[in-house]
């Protein structure tokens, strides 16, 4: 890089820091207000502008306009003007005539549209500056999502240029803005790479990454001349601010080892100028080559923490002891250089740490942690919110197959469709965004399926609908059928599980079967072949005419299990013949699992519907299951001890045969024999560490009773895993002859915080934001005296469309005024330091 270019960057950086650190008091507003004709006629090919189109009468734009006006001064430093375009009434042009267009801001270079932003992605000055610069610096800042993308960029730079790799938990934050501002100055010198994918942190060289904090690594790819050689990485250990990043890049650009041929008291390097110490390796002609290698090794260890120089005694007359081999110069004025005698580089590194005020910095951080102790868990949730707000702004979800419902359209959709699936969510909430992604995949799987309507309600826009449907936590999925009460889905929120539930919910439970052939075809899976990929077992209830009470209980149980398992019922005159074939007497259940030719018969004797539900759920559990995150809750509900075989792959043939013999000989009411594959379920390694402190050699058989004492016993490793050996060992456990390896804590497994009641939070934070959208002004006093009944809530859909529209507008405006700023509502009370700007 030329000296002229270096001077330009230094001057620009100095100007940038001064501009960002000195507020301009009393300055006039830099936000321009133009008509559409004035704006488009003023565009120049080399000029960049950020425009927001709005009707003068729209009060919903005020919070956004405040932020966009505040950002005008910051964007002016980069030659970007900010314009509010006032759309006249009746304008039907592209940017003024469509409602969706009025919810976006547009970035133009000349008259060419570069990028459009949803206004809820530009929620403060940091997000506006960060997103605008991100769009402009497309070539200078590459965004990567996968390790392959990162390695491709790194390999292309080897031997040519260095890389600055930055991770931010969410785009639009202060850290993201800092990276973009530095990239504006250094983008032609280094290749900047940005990601929001936490998984890339470990792959990029961070051993134990803190994914809740933004991080930056300087990758020394220019020195990696060998394509197989990885780029060295030096992390920025301070917060991601413009000053810290600039300082880090200056240090990375300094010579690795400085050659000194003058009095060290007169030496000044970039390290000393930036407040870091300088270490001198004192050398002489005979040992220069070895001292040079030592200095280079030490410089890599201290990179970013201190400078390293090599000083030859032969060139400089030093009045010091000949045995001194290291000198330390601190940036403090008036402090003399210390000449020392040290044995190895570790002592030098420890010395630098002691002298770099690390303890003082740590003390300041401890005070901050004490101030934020009670808000730590809340901050984590705020980080998730900030991540979700920005994450889905960089991709458009395929929502075309999902109907968007409003206060007007929800009643008809929920009551008229054969089966209406409704996702109640909040557009800014983290889990909602993840589930919305799964929901689009469900829509793709069910494309062309008759009788299923997939829809969604954004509770931030339509809180009245969510309140009337008793939705207080996001996300919530409900299924509505004609003439039936809605069913709330309580299973896993993944694509496969949700798709299966929706499809199986279409089937009447239980199916009434008319002949023995139909009943046996049902057990074999022939009656509903189209559902074979969605369920793995069939349950058939067999009843005689005299067992009407049990039959009614089974019908109720089938309704409860609808969506989870298919149930059938046979109660014809020849039911006794069917039951005898399977060695049971009516009333009875017949369970048939896919892939298993046998049918299990279970006798019923005056069980309630809940009892039958439990019998079916237990009966469908595997005999020797592989424990996973998804199925563990089902087995925990048995409240029985676990006999777990931990493996690092599939169970061996011999061990499986012996464990199956043990499992089939002992019912699950005694204990749960199971296995856990660490390759499929890596969390098992953490479980083993809790049990034994270190992971034992695998496979290992463990007995643990989570519900009584929490004692953990390890099967003797010198014994082979056979049914007889295990039974003998279990007898010793029962007699108290074995010593437990560890005892688990009795603390309950609970979430760190209770679930948010979002609607209550919104109502408490914004008193003027009413949630009762279906009540008349004259009815408010009466409703304050009388609790709202379900009939009154149901009246929402019975009002004339025009009245409903007017009421919807009254409630919609406050909600949309604050779209994308909900985390700020929570932040007003707790004043968290992280993400408080949101």
C-alpha positions as a printed Julia matrix, in Angstrom:
838×3 Matrix{Float64}:
   0.0     0.0     0.0
   1.39    3.42   -0.95
   2.34    6.01    1.66
  -0.22    8.39    0.15
  -2.98    5.79    0.67
  -1.87    5.19    4.28
  -2.02    8.94    4.99
  -5.49    9.11    3.43
  -6.79    6.27    5.63
  -5.27    7.79    8.78
  -6.76   11.19    7.99
 -10.14    9.7     7.17
 -10.13    7.6    10.35
  -9.25   10.61   12.48
 -12.07   12.6    10.88
 -14.45    9.66   11.39
 -13.62    9.33   15.08
 -13.93   13.05   15.71
 -17.27   13.18   13.91
 -18.65   10.23   15.86
 -17.36   11.32   19.28
 -18.22   15.05   19.28
 -21.98   15.71   19.21
 -23.17   18.73   17.24
 -25.41   20.7    19.54
 -28.11   22.85   18.07
 -27.52   21.71   14.49
 -30.42   22.01   12.08
 -32.19   18.93   10.81
 -30.47   17.35    7.81
 -33.56   15.41    6.76
 -34.85   16.76    3.44
 -38.59   16.79    2.69
 -39.5    16.7    -1.0
 -42.39   15.79   -3.24
 -41.97   12.71   -5.48
 -41.4    14.93   -8.55
 -38.79   17.04   -6.73
 -37.0    14.0    -5.41
 -36.68   12.03   -8.63
 -35.71   15.11  -10.64
 -32.9    15.91   -8.15
 -31.21   12.48   -8.35
 -27.64   12.53   -9.64
 -25.8     9.51  -11.0
 -22.92    9.68   -8.5
 -25.04   10.51   -5.43
 -26.57    8.04   -2.98
 -29.79    8.72   -1.09
 -32.04    6.95    1.39
 -35.7     7.78    0.77
 -38.84    7.11    2.77
 -42.22    7.62    1.06
 -45.05    8.65    3.37
 -48.45   10.29    3.39
 -48.51   13.47    5.44
 -51.5    12.24    7.41
 -49.89    8.96    8.51
 -49.18    9.09   12.28
 -47.72    5.58   12.24
 -44.51    6.79   10.61
 -43.51    9.13   13.47
 -41.24    6.76   15.48
 -39.45    5.69   12.31
 -39.1     9.28   11.09
 -37.48   10.27   14.4
 -34.83    7.6    13.92
 -34.3     8.32   10.22
 -33.88   12.02   11.01
 -31.35   11.21   13.74
 -29.36    9.12   11.24
 -29.16   11.85    8.6
 -26.06   13.44   10.14
 -24.23   10.12   10.43
 -25.04    9.13    6.83
 -23.98   12.55    5.56
 -20.39   11.66    6.56
 -20.52    8.95    3.89
 -22.05   11.16    1.2
 -25.53    9.73    1.66
 -28.5    12.07    1.86
 -31.71   11.2     3.7
 -35.01   12.28    2.18
 -38.61   12.07    3.34
 -40.8    12.02    0.24
 -44.29   13.34    0.97
 -46.79   11.47   -1.19
 -49.87   13.49   -2.19
 -53.31   11.96   -1.75
 -54.43    9.91   -4.7
 -50.9     9.21   -5.93
 -50.89    5.7    -7.46
 -47.23    5.56   -8.44
 -44.97    2.62   -7.54
 -43.67    4.08   -4.29
 -46.7     6.01   -3.12
 -49.64    3.99   -4.36
 -49.1     0.64   -2.6
 -49.55    0.15    1.13
 -46.62   -2.29    1.32
 -44.35    0.23   -0.38
 -45.1     2.78    2.33
 -43.67    0.4     4.93
 -40.24    0.41    3.3
 -37.27    2.71    2.86
 -35.37    2.76   -0.44
 -31.65    3.2    -1.12
 -30.88    4.81   -4.51
 -27.61    5.51   -6.3
 -28.67    8.07   -8.81
 -32.03    6.83  -10.08
 -31.04    3.15   -9.67
 -32.64    1.31   -6.76
 -29.93   -0.55   -4.83
 -31.89   -1.97   -1.93
 -35.25   -1.67   -0.2
 -35.55   -2.07    3.57
 -38.63   -2.9     5.67
 -38.99   -0.03    8.11
 -38.99   -2.39   11.08
 -35.42   -3.37   10.11
 -34.38    0.28   10.57
 -35.32    0.62   14.2
 -32.6     3.04   15.38
 -29.59    5.0    14.12
 -27.24    2.01   14.46
 -29.47   -0.25   12.38
 -29.99    2.42    9.72
 -26.28    3.21    9.28
 -25.29   -0.48    9.47
 -27.83   -1.7     6.93
 -27.24    1.15    4.49
 -23.46    0.7     4.53
 -23.92   -3.08    4.33
 -25.88   -2.61    1.11
 -23.32   -0.2    -0.35
 -20.23   -2.23    0.61
 -21.4    -5.37   -1.17
 -17.96   -6.19   -2.6
 -15.93   -4.99    0.37
 -17.94   -6.97    2.97
 -18.89  -10.51    2.0
 -21.62  -12.24    4.01
 -21.08  -15.98    4.62
 -23.47  -18.54    6.08
 -21.52  -21.81    5.82
 -18.04  -23.03    6.63
 -17.55  -23.85    2.94
 -18.23  -20.22    1.97
 -15.76  -19.0     4.59
 -13.02  -21.37    3.46
 -13.54  -20.44   -0.18
 -13.02  -16.76    0.61
 -10.0   -17.57    2.78
  -8.38  -19.77    0.14
  -8.85  -17.11   -2.53
  -7.02  -14.56   -0.33
  -4.0   -16.7     0.61
  -0.76  -15.1    -0.47
  -2.61  -11.97   -1.65
  -4.47  -10.14    1.11
  -5.59  -10.37    4.72
  -9.14  -10.98    5.94
 -11.16   -9.37    8.73
 -13.76  -11.88    9.93
 -16.58  -10.47   12.09
 -19.4   -12.27   13.87
 -22.39  -10.31   15.14
 -25.37  -12.01   16.82
 -27.68   -9.8    14.78
 -27.4    -7.29   11.98
 -28.43   -3.73   12.67
 -26.72   -3.57   16.08
 -24.07   -1.11   17.27
 -21.39   -3.76   16.66
 -22.58   -4.32   13.1
 -22.48   -0.57   12.5
 -18.92   -0.38   13.86
 -17.74   -3.11   11.47
 -19.39   -1.4     8.51
 -17.9     2.02    9.32
 -14.4     0.58    9.58
 -14.96   -1.44    6.38
 -15.83    1.84    4.63
 -12.28    3.04    5.34
 -10.33   -0.24    5.13
 -12.42   -2.2     2.6
  -9.85   -1.65   -0.16
  -6.98   -2.78    2.09
  -8.44   -5.93    3.71
 -11.27   -8.26    2.73
 -14.05   -7.99    5.3
 -16.23  -11.05    5.94
 -19.38  -10.92    8.08
 -21.62  -13.63    9.53
 -24.46  -14.0    12.03
 -24.07  -17.79   12.15
 -22.75  -18.76   15.59
 -21.61  -22.17   14.3
 -18.87  -20.49   12.24
 -17.17  -19.04   15.33
 -15.69  -22.36   16.45
 -14.76  -23.29   12.89
 -13.07  -19.92   12.51
 -10.74  -20.65   15.42
 -12.59  -19.62   18.59
 -12.38  -22.63   20.94
 -15.22  -21.72   23.3
 -17.11  -18.93   21.55
 -19.51  -16.68   23.43
 -22.24  -16.52   20.8
 -24.09  -13.76   22.68
 -21.26  -11.28   22.02
 -19.97   -9.9    18.75
 -16.42  -10.98   17.89
 -13.76  -10.07   15.33
 -10.76  -12.02   14.05
  -7.92  -10.69   11.92
  -6.86  -13.49    9.55
  -3.26  -13.24    8.31
  -3.9   -14.82    4.91
  -1.29  -12.76    3.06
   1.47  -14.75    4.76
  -0.16  -18.14    4.01
   1.6   -18.9     0.73
   0.91  -22.64    0.96
  -2.72  -23.4    -0.07
  -2.9   -26.13    2.59
  -1.65  -23.74    5.3
  -4.45  -22.16    7.38
  -4.44  -18.42    7.96
  -3.28  -17.37   11.42
  -6.04  -15.64   13.37
  -5.75  -12.9    15.98
  -8.94  -12.06   17.91
  -9.98   -8.61   19.0
 -10.4    -9.05   22.75
 -12.19   -5.74   23.34
 -15.76   -4.75   22.5
 -16.52   -4.13   18.84
 -16.42   -0.35   18.58
 -15.05    1.75   15.73
 -12.09    2.85   17.86
 -11.22   -0.67   19.05
 -11.48   -2.19   15.56
  -9.4     0.61   14.03
  -6.82    0.16   16.78
  -6.73   -3.59   16.18
  -6.19   -3.17   12.43
  -3.41   -0.66   13.03
  -1.69   -3.18   15.29
  -2.13   -5.98   12.77
  -0.59   -3.78   10.07
   2.51   -2.99   12.14
   5.71   -5.0    11.53
   5.73   -8.27   13.43
   9.21   -7.59   14.85
  10.86   -4.17   14.76
  14.61   -3.88   14.18
  16.05   -1.27   16.56
  19.45    0.34   16.16
  19.18    3.29   18.56
  18.69    4.07   22.22
  15.43    2.31   23.23
  14.44    5.39   25.24
  14.02    7.23   21.92
  12.13    4.45   20.15
   8.45    5.06   19.37
   6.32    2.44   17.62
   2.62    2.14   16.83
   2.22   -0.06   19.92
   3.47    2.63   22.28
   1.35    5.24   20.48
  -1.75    3.09   21.04
  -1.03    2.56   24.75
   0.61   -0.89   24.62
   4.01   -1.88   26.0
   7.03   -2.7    23.83
   9.22   -5.72   24.6
  12.88   -5.66   23.52
  14.8    -8.87   22.95
  18.42   -7.97   23.64
  20.62   -9.73   21.13
  24.18   -9.92   19.91
  25.92  -10.96   16.72
  26.6   -14.54   17.81
  23.01  -15.31   18.8
  21.1   -13.06   16.38
  19.45  -15.8    14.29
  18.18  -17.67   17.38
  17.1   -14.41   19.04
  15.26  -13.44   15.87
  13.29  -16.7    15.9
  12.5   -16.18   19.59
  11.33  -12.62   18.92
   9.03  -13.78   16.08
   7.54  -16.56   18.23
   6.96  -14.11   21.1
   5.47  -11.51   18.74
   2.8   -13.96   17.57
   1.93  -14.76   21.19
   1.66  -11.07   22.12
   0.05   -9.88   18.89
  -2.47   -7.2    19.76
  -1.24   -7.02   23.37
   2.31   -5.71   23.02
   4.96   -4.95   20.43
   8.22   -6.85   20.07
  11.53   -5.41   18.94
  14.99   -6.92   18.61
  17.87   -4.76   19.8
  21.47   -5.68   19.0
  24.03   -4.77   21.65
  26.65   -4.57   18.91
  24.91   -1.56   17.34
  23.92    0.34   20.46
  26.07    1.11   23.49
  23.88    0.12   26.45
  24.99    0.78   29.99
  23.26   -2.29   31.41
  24.21   -5.63   32.85
  25.46   -8.07   30.25
  23.21  -10.8    31.63
  20.0    -8.82   30.94
  18.16  -10.33   27.97
  14.8    -8.54   27.93
  13.72   -4.92   28.27
  10.18   -3.6    28.79
   9.08   -0.11   27.79
   5.62    1.03   28.87
   3.6     3.81   27.21
   3.5     5.77   30.48
   5.5     8.97   30.32
   8.41    9.28   32.71
   8.57    5.55   33.48
  12.07    4.25   32.8
  12.71    1.11   30.76
  13.07   -2.01   32.85
  15.92   -4.4    31.99
  15.3    -7.93   33.17
  16.72  -11.4    33.22
  14.06  -13.92   32.23
  14.32  -17.63   31.52
  11.65  -18.24   28.88
   8.99  -16.59   26.79
   6.23  -17.57   29.25
   7.75  -15.18   31.8
   7.68  -12.4    29.21
   4.02  -13.08   28.43
   3.11  -13.08   32.13
   5.01   -9.85   32.62
   3.11   -8.15   29.82
  -0.2    -9.32   31.29
   0.72   -7.86   34.67
   1.73   -4.55   33.17
  -1.18   -4.06   30.76
  -3.72   -3.22   33.47
  -5.7    -6.39   32.84
  -6.64   -6.56   36.51
  -8.04   -3.04   36.42
 -10.09   -3.79   33.31
 -11.34   -7.01   34.9
 -12.37   -5.09   38.0
 -14.44   -2.68   35.88
 -16.13   -5.63   34.18
 -16.91   -7.2    37.55
 -18.68   -4.0    38.61
 -20.73   -4.07   35.42
 -21.61   -7.72   36.0
 -22.74   -6.9    39.55
 -24.99   -4.13   38.22
 -26.5    -6.46   35.61
 -26.63   -9.69   37.64
 -30.39   -9.85   37.95
 -30.83   -8.95   34.28
 -28.37  -11.44   32.76
 -30.99  -13.98   31.71
 -33.19  -11.23   30.34
 -30.29   -9.92   28.26
 -29.92  -13.32   26.64
 -33.56  -13.19   25.6
 -33.03   -9.66   24.25
 -30.14  -10.97   22.18
 -32.47  -13.59   20.71
 -35.04  -10.92   19.91
 -32.43   -8.71   18.24
 -31.17  -11.67   16.25
 -34.67  -12.61   15.11
 -35.53   -9.04   14.13
 -32.57   -8.9    11.76
 -32.17  -12.51   10.71
 -35.19  -12.84    8.46
 -34.76   -9.4     6.92
 -32.03  -10.8     4.7
 -34.26  -13.44    3.12
 -37.83  -13.52    1.91
 -39.79  -16.46    3.29
 -42.09  -18.18    0.74
 -45.35  -17.27    2.47
 -47.55  -17.46   -0.64
 -49.25  -20.71    0.47
 -50.03  -19.36    3.95
 -53.1   -17.12    4.27
 -52.58  -13.97    6.34
 -55.57  -13.43    8.64
 -56.79  -10.19   10.16
 -59.48   -9.32   12.66
 -62.0    -9.27    9.79
 -61.0   -12.52    8.05
 -60.17  -14.72   11.04
 -63.76  -15.62   12.1
 -64.77  -16.86    8.66
 -61.5   -18.75    8.08
 -61.72  -20.5    11.45
 -65.36  -21.49   11.04
 -65.8   -22.22    7.33
 -62.7   -24.23    6.39
 -62.86  -28.01    6.75
 -59.61  -27.8     8.72
 -57.97  -24.44    9.41
 -54.47  -24.47   10.9
 -53.62  -21.09   12.45
 -50.15  -20.0    13.61
 -50.38  -17.21   16.18
 -47.0   -15.46   16.33
 -45.18  -12.16   16.75
 -43.14  -10.98   13.8
 -40.24   -9.77   15.97
 -40.03  -12.7    18.43
 -37.15  -15.18   18.06
 -38.95  -18.52   18.35
 -41.8   -17.23   16.2
 -39.35  -16.49   13.39
 -37.88  -20.0    13.62
 -41.32  -21.65   13.65
 -42.48  -19.47   10.75
 -39.62  -20.94    8.73
 -40.78  -24.48    9.64
 -44.35  -23.47    8.85
 -43.39  -22.5     5.28
 -41.76  -25.93    4.88
 -44.97  -27.57    6.14
 -46.9   -25.6     3.51
 -44.53  -26.89    0.86
 -45.01  -30.51    2.04
 -48.8   -30.15    2.03
 -48.97  -28.39   -1.34
 -52.1   -29.59   -3.16
 -53.59  -31.37   -0.11
 -57.36  -30.91   -0.1
 -59.24  -29.7     2.96
 -56.33  -28.06    4.81
 -56.03  -24.27    5.13
 -52.71  -23.0     6.5
 -52.93  -19.49    7.9
 -51.23  -17.1    10.31
 -52.11  -14.24   12.63
 -49.47  -11.67   13.63
 -50.49  -10.91   17.22
 -48.49   -7.7    17.19
 -50.77   -6.38   14.45
 -53.99   -8.07   15.68
 -53.78   -8.48   19.48
 -57.57   -8.53   19.78
 -57.79  -11.79   17.82
 -55.1   -13.41   19.96
 -56.72  -12.27   23.19
 -60.1   -13.63   22.13
 -58.45  -16.98   21.28
 -56.64  -17.05   24.66
 -53.21  -16.87   23.03
 -50.75  -15.33   25.49
 -47.51  -17.04   24.46
 -45.79  -17.12   21.11
 -45.82  -19.11   18.97
 -49.1   -21.03   19.38
 -50.63  -23.33   16.75
 -54.34  -24.19   16.79
 -56.46  -26.35   14.5
 -60.09  -25.39   13.87
 -62.72  -27.76   12.47
 -66.39  -27.12   11.76
 -68.53  -27.75   14.8
 -65.61  -28.71   17.04
 -63.57  -26.98   19.72
 -60.16  -25.8    18.51
 -57.22  -28.06   19.33
 -53.94  -26.51   20.53
 -50.84  -28.25   19.22
 -48.42  -29.09   22.05
 -45.81  -31.2    20.26
 -42.39  -30.45   18.79
 -42.34  -27.45   16.47
 -40.2   -29.04   13.76
 -41.41  -29.47   10.2
 -41.79  -33.26   10.31
 -43.69  -33.4    13.61
 -46.01  -30.52   12.71
 -46.79  -31.91    9.25
 -47.62  -35.31   10.72
 -49.95  -33.78   13.31
 -51.84  -31.7    10.72
 -52.33  -34.64    8.36
 -53.35  -37.11   11.06
 -55.78  -34.54   12.5
 -57.82  -34.93    9.3
 -58.69  -38.52   10.2
 -61.75  -39.04   12.39
 -60.66  -40.62   15.66
 -61.7   -43.24   16.26
 -62.64  -44.66   12.85
 -65.72  -46.87   13.03
 -64.99  -50.15   11.22
 -67.88  -52.27    9.9
 -66.33  -55.7     9.17
 -63.54  -57.91   10.48
 -61.78  -57.55    7.12
 -61.82  -53.77    7.52
 -60.52  -54.06   11.08
 -57.63  -56.32   10.09
 -56.86  -54.19    7.04
 -56.72  -51.2     9.36
 -54.23  -53.01   11.63
 -52.06  -53.82    8.6
 -52.15  -50.19    7.45
 -54.1   -50.98    4.28
 -57.17  -48.9     5.13
 -55.28  -45.57    5.16
 -52.27  -46.16    2.87
 -51.87  -42.45    2.12
 -51.01  -41.87    5.78
 -48.33  -44.55    6.04
 -45.5   -42.01    5.97
 -47.02  -39.94    8.79
 -47.64  -42.51   11.52
 -45.99  -45.7    12.68
 -48.69  -47.48   14.66
 -52.42  -48.2    14.64
 -54.64  -48.7    17.68
 -57.88  -50.69   17.42
 -60.46  -50.83   20.2
 -62.59  -54.0    20.26
 -65.84  -53.83   22.24
 -68.93  -55.94   22.77
 -72.46  -54.61   23.03
 -72.27  -54.81   26.83
 -69.22  -52.52   27.14
 -70.79  -49.2    26.22
 -69.05  -47.31   29.07
 -65.61  -48.48   27.95
 -66.53  -47.66   24.36
 -67.42  -44.08   25.28
 -64.15  -43.72   27.2
 -62.25  -45.0    24.15
 -64.03  -42.5    21.86
 -62.98  -39.67   24.2
 -59.4   -41.01   24.3
 -59.33  -41.13   20.49
 -60.36  -37.49   20.38
 -57.55  -36.56   22.79
 -54.97  -38.47   20.74
 -56.18  -37.07   17.41
 -53.22  -35.92   15.38
 -50.74  -38.05   17.33
 -51.95  -41.57   16.49
 -54.78  -43.1    14.45
 -57.41  -45.04   16.36
 -60.12  -47.37   15.1
 -63.06  -49.04   16.8
 -64.89  -52.32   16.14
 -68.04  -53.28   18.11
 -70.04  -55.5    15.78
 -71.63  -58.79   16.82
 -68.56  -60.81   15.83
 -66.18  -58.64   17.91
 -65.56  -61.62   20.21
 -64.15  -63.65   17.3
 -61.76  -60.85   16.41
 -60.52  -60.46   19.97
 -60.04  -64.21   20.46
 -57.76  -64.29   17.43
 -55.39  -62.08   19.37
 -55.91  -63.84   22.75
 -57.86  -61.05   24.49
 -61.48  -60.54   25.5
 -63.53  -57.38   24.88
 -63.11  -54.67   25.92
 -59.52  -54.68   24.63
 -56.97  -52.72   22.62
 -55.0   -54.11   19.69
 -51.71  -52.31   18.91
 -49.99  -52.81   15.56
 -46.62  -51.12   14.86
 -45.35  -50.53   11.33
 -42.64  -53.0    10.39
 -43.71  -55.43   13.1
 -45.92  -58.32   11.95
 -47.18  -59.05   15.48
 -50.23  -57.41   17.08
 -50.18  -56.76   20.83
 -53.42  -57.24   22.77
 -54.15  -55.21   25.93
 -57.2   -55.9    28.1
 -59.35  -53.0    29.35
 -61.4   -53.09   32.51
 -63.46  -49.98   33.29
 -60.67  -47.54   32.53
 -61.36  -43.83   32.16
 -60.49  -41.93   28.98
 -57.29  -40.61   30.57
 -56.31  -44.13   31.63
 -56.78  -45.37   28.07
 -54.71  -42.45   26.74
 -51.88  -43.43   29.1
 -52.17  -47.12   28.15
 -51.95  -46.25   24.45
 -49.02  -43.87   24.95
 -47.12  -46.41   27.01
 -48.01  -49.23   24.63
 -46.62  -47.31   21.66
 -43.25  -46.77   23.33
 -40.45  -48.94   21.98
 -39.18  -51.93   23.97
 -35.5   -50.92   23.71
 -35.58  -47.34   22.4
 -32.8   -45.04   21.34
 -33.13  -41.99   23.58
 -33.18  -38.67   21.72
 -33.98  -35.1    22.65
 -37.38  -35.52   20.98
 -38.56  -38.7    22.7
 -36.96  -38.3    26.14
 -40.02  -36.52   27.65
 -42.23  -39.52   26.81
 -39.99  -41.88   28.75
 -39.49  -39.46   31.64
 -43.27  -39.46   32.13
 -43.02  -43.14   33.16
 -41.15  -41.97   36.31
 -39.1   -45.17   36.28
 -35.35  -45.78   36.63
 -33.34  -45.76   33.41
 -30.92  -48.47   32.33
 -29.0   -46.62   29.61
 -26.4   -48.07   27.28
 -24.21  -45.17   26.05
 -22.54  -45.89   22.69
 -20.48  -44.03   20.12
 -22.45  -45.44   17.2
 -24.93  -48.26   16.67
 -25.37  -50.88   19.37
 -23.35  -54.04   18.71
 -25.28  -57.1    17.64
 -24.44  -59.03   20.82
 -25.31  -56.16   23.17
 -28.59  -55.48   21.31
 -29.64  -59.13   21.53
 -28.93  -59.27   25.29
 -30.61  -55.91   26.02
 -33.72  -56.94   24.04
 -33.94  -60.2    26.03
 -33.7   -58.15   29.23
 -36.25  -55.56   28.01
 -38.85  -58.12   26.9
 -38.5   -60.04   30.12
 -39.1   -56.98   32.3
 -42.09  -54.65   31.73
 -41.51  -50.89   31.53
 -43.32  -50.53   34.85
 -40.07  -51.75   36.48
 -37.41  -49.76   34.6
 -36.7   -48.35   31.13
 -33.96  -50.2    29.21
 -32.69  -47.89   26.47
 -29.59  -46.68   24.63
 -28.13  -43.33   23.62
 -25.91  -42.82   20.57
 -23.48  -39.95   21.18
 -23.07  -39.44   17.43
 -26.8   -38.83   16.97
 -27.31  -37.07   20.32
 -24.07  -35.19   21.21
 -25.65  -33.82   24.41
 -25.04  -37.31   25.81
 -21.39  -36.35   26.31
 -22.45  -33.63   28.7
 -24.68  -36.12   30.51
 -21.76  -38.52   30.97
 -19.56  -35.69   32.29
 -22.2   -34.91   34.9
 -22.36  -38.58   35.84
 -18.6   -39.35   35.95
 -16.68  -36.02   35.6
 -14.87  -37.51   32.58
 -16.28  -39.55   29.71
 -15.59  -43.27   30.32
 -14.67  -45.71   27.56
 -17.71  -46.69   25.46
 -19.99  -48.56   25.42
 -20.91  -48.07   29.07
 -24.08  -49.25   30.84
 -25.53  -46.92   33.48
 -28.38  -47.22   35.98
 -29.88  -43.91   37.11
 -33.06  -43.16   39.01
 -33.9   -39.54   38.32
 -37.07  -39.68   40.4
 -35.76  -41.25   43.62
 -32.43  -40.11   45.02
 -30.67  -39.47   41.7
 -27.98  -42.08   42.33
 -25.89  -43.12   39.31
 -24.38  -46.62   39.09
 -21.92  -47.84   36.46
 -21.99  -51.43   35.25
 -18.61  -53.11   35.94
 -16.44  -52.56   32.83
 -14.71  -55.93   33.3
 -17.99  -57.81   32.8
 -19.6   -58.5    29.43
 -23.06  -57.03   28.8
 -25.32  -60.08   29.05
 -28.79  -60.55   30.47
 -27.51  -62.74   33.35
 -24.69  -60.35   34.31
 -27.03  -57.35   34.25
 -29.69  -59.1    36.37
 -27.03  -60.15   38.88
 -25.74  -56.58   39.03
 -29.26  -55.18   39.51
 -29.79  -57.55   42.45
 -26.67  -56.12   44.08
 -28.0   -52.59   43.53
 -31.29  -53.56   45.14
 -29.45  -55.06   48.14
 -27.34  -51.92   48.56
 -24.05  -53.7    47.81
 -22.89  -51.26   45.11
 -21.47  -47.77   45.65
 -22.93  -45.08   43.37
 -20.55  -43.27   41.01
 -22.33  -39.98   41.7
 -25.57  -38.52   43.04
 -27.48  -35.96   41.0
 -28.79  -32.72   42.44
 -32.39  -32.64   43.63
 -32.96  -29.24   42.01
 -35.94  -29.1    39.66
 -35.3   -28.79   35.94
 -36.96  -25.5    35.17
 -36.48  -22.77   32.58
 -34.31  -19.87   33.8
 -37.28  -17.52   33.38
 -41.04  -18.02   33.13
 -42.53  -17.73   29.67
 -43.46  -14.23   28.54
 -47.11  -13.25   28.55
 -46.47  -10.89   25.65
 -49.93   -9.39   25.39
 -49.95   -8.53   29.1
 -46.51   -6.98   28.73
 -47.67   -4.85   25.82
 -50.76   -3.71   27.71
 -48.74   -2.79   30.81
 -46.04   -0.94   28.88
 -48.35    1.02   26.6
 -51.46    1.92   28.65
 -53.19    3.54   25.7
 -52.89    0.36   23.66
 -56.23   -1.37   24.21
 -56.5    -5.08   23.46
 -60.3    -5.27   23.44
 -60.85   -4.44   19.8
 -64.43   -5.65   19.6
 -66.07   -3.44   22.22
 -68.0    -0.23   21.61
 -67.16    3.0    23.39
 -70.47    2.92   25.2
 -69.88   -0.64   26.37
 -66.54   -0.02   28.1
 -67.93    1.07   31.45
 -70.28   -1.91   31.56
 -67.51   -4.34   30.62
 -65.29   -2.97   33.37
 -67.95   -4.07   35.83
 -68.67   -7.46   34.27
 -66.09  -10.09   33.21
 -65.96  -10.77   29.51
 -67.77  -13.95   28.59
 -66.85  -16.27   25.76
 -70.09  -15.26   24.03
 -69.06  -11.61   24.11
 -65.67  -12.44   22.68
 -67.23  -14.56   19.97
 -69.31  -11.57   18.89
 -66.3   -10.15   17.08
 -67.14  -12.03   13.91
 -70.83  -11.07   14.0
 -70.37   -7.33   13.54
 -70.91   -5.67   10.16
 -67.7    -5.59    8.09
 -67.56   -1.78    8.04
 -67.74   -1.54   11.85
 -65.1    -4.24   12.22
 -62.84   -2.4     9.78
 -63.14    0.9    11.66
 -62.41   -0.8    14.99
 -59.49   -2.67   13.5
 -57.98    0.61   12.35
 -58.31    2.08   15.86
 -56.25   -0.75   17.32
 -53.96   -1.36   14.39
 -52.3     2.05   14.4
 -50.63    1.91   17.87
 -49.39   -1.64   17.17
 -47.87   -0.69   13.84
 -46.46    2.55   15.18
 -44.09    0.43   17.26
 -43.45   -2.46   14.87
 -39.93   -3.75   15.28
 -39.38   -1.78   18.5
 -40.89   -4.17   21.02
 -37.56   -5.0    22.72
 -37.3    -1.31   23.54
 -40.52   -1.58   25.52
 -39.0    -4.18   27.81
 -35.77   -2.22   27.92
 -37.5     0.86   29.36
 -37.96   -0.93   32.66
 -34.74   -2.9    33.01
 -32.42   -0.47   31.18
 -30.16   -3.29   30.05
 -26.84   -2.23   28.63
 -26.84   -4.78   25.83
 -29.31   -4.05   23.04
 -30.88   -1.21   25.02
 -30.91    0.77   21.8
 -33.51   -1.6    20.39
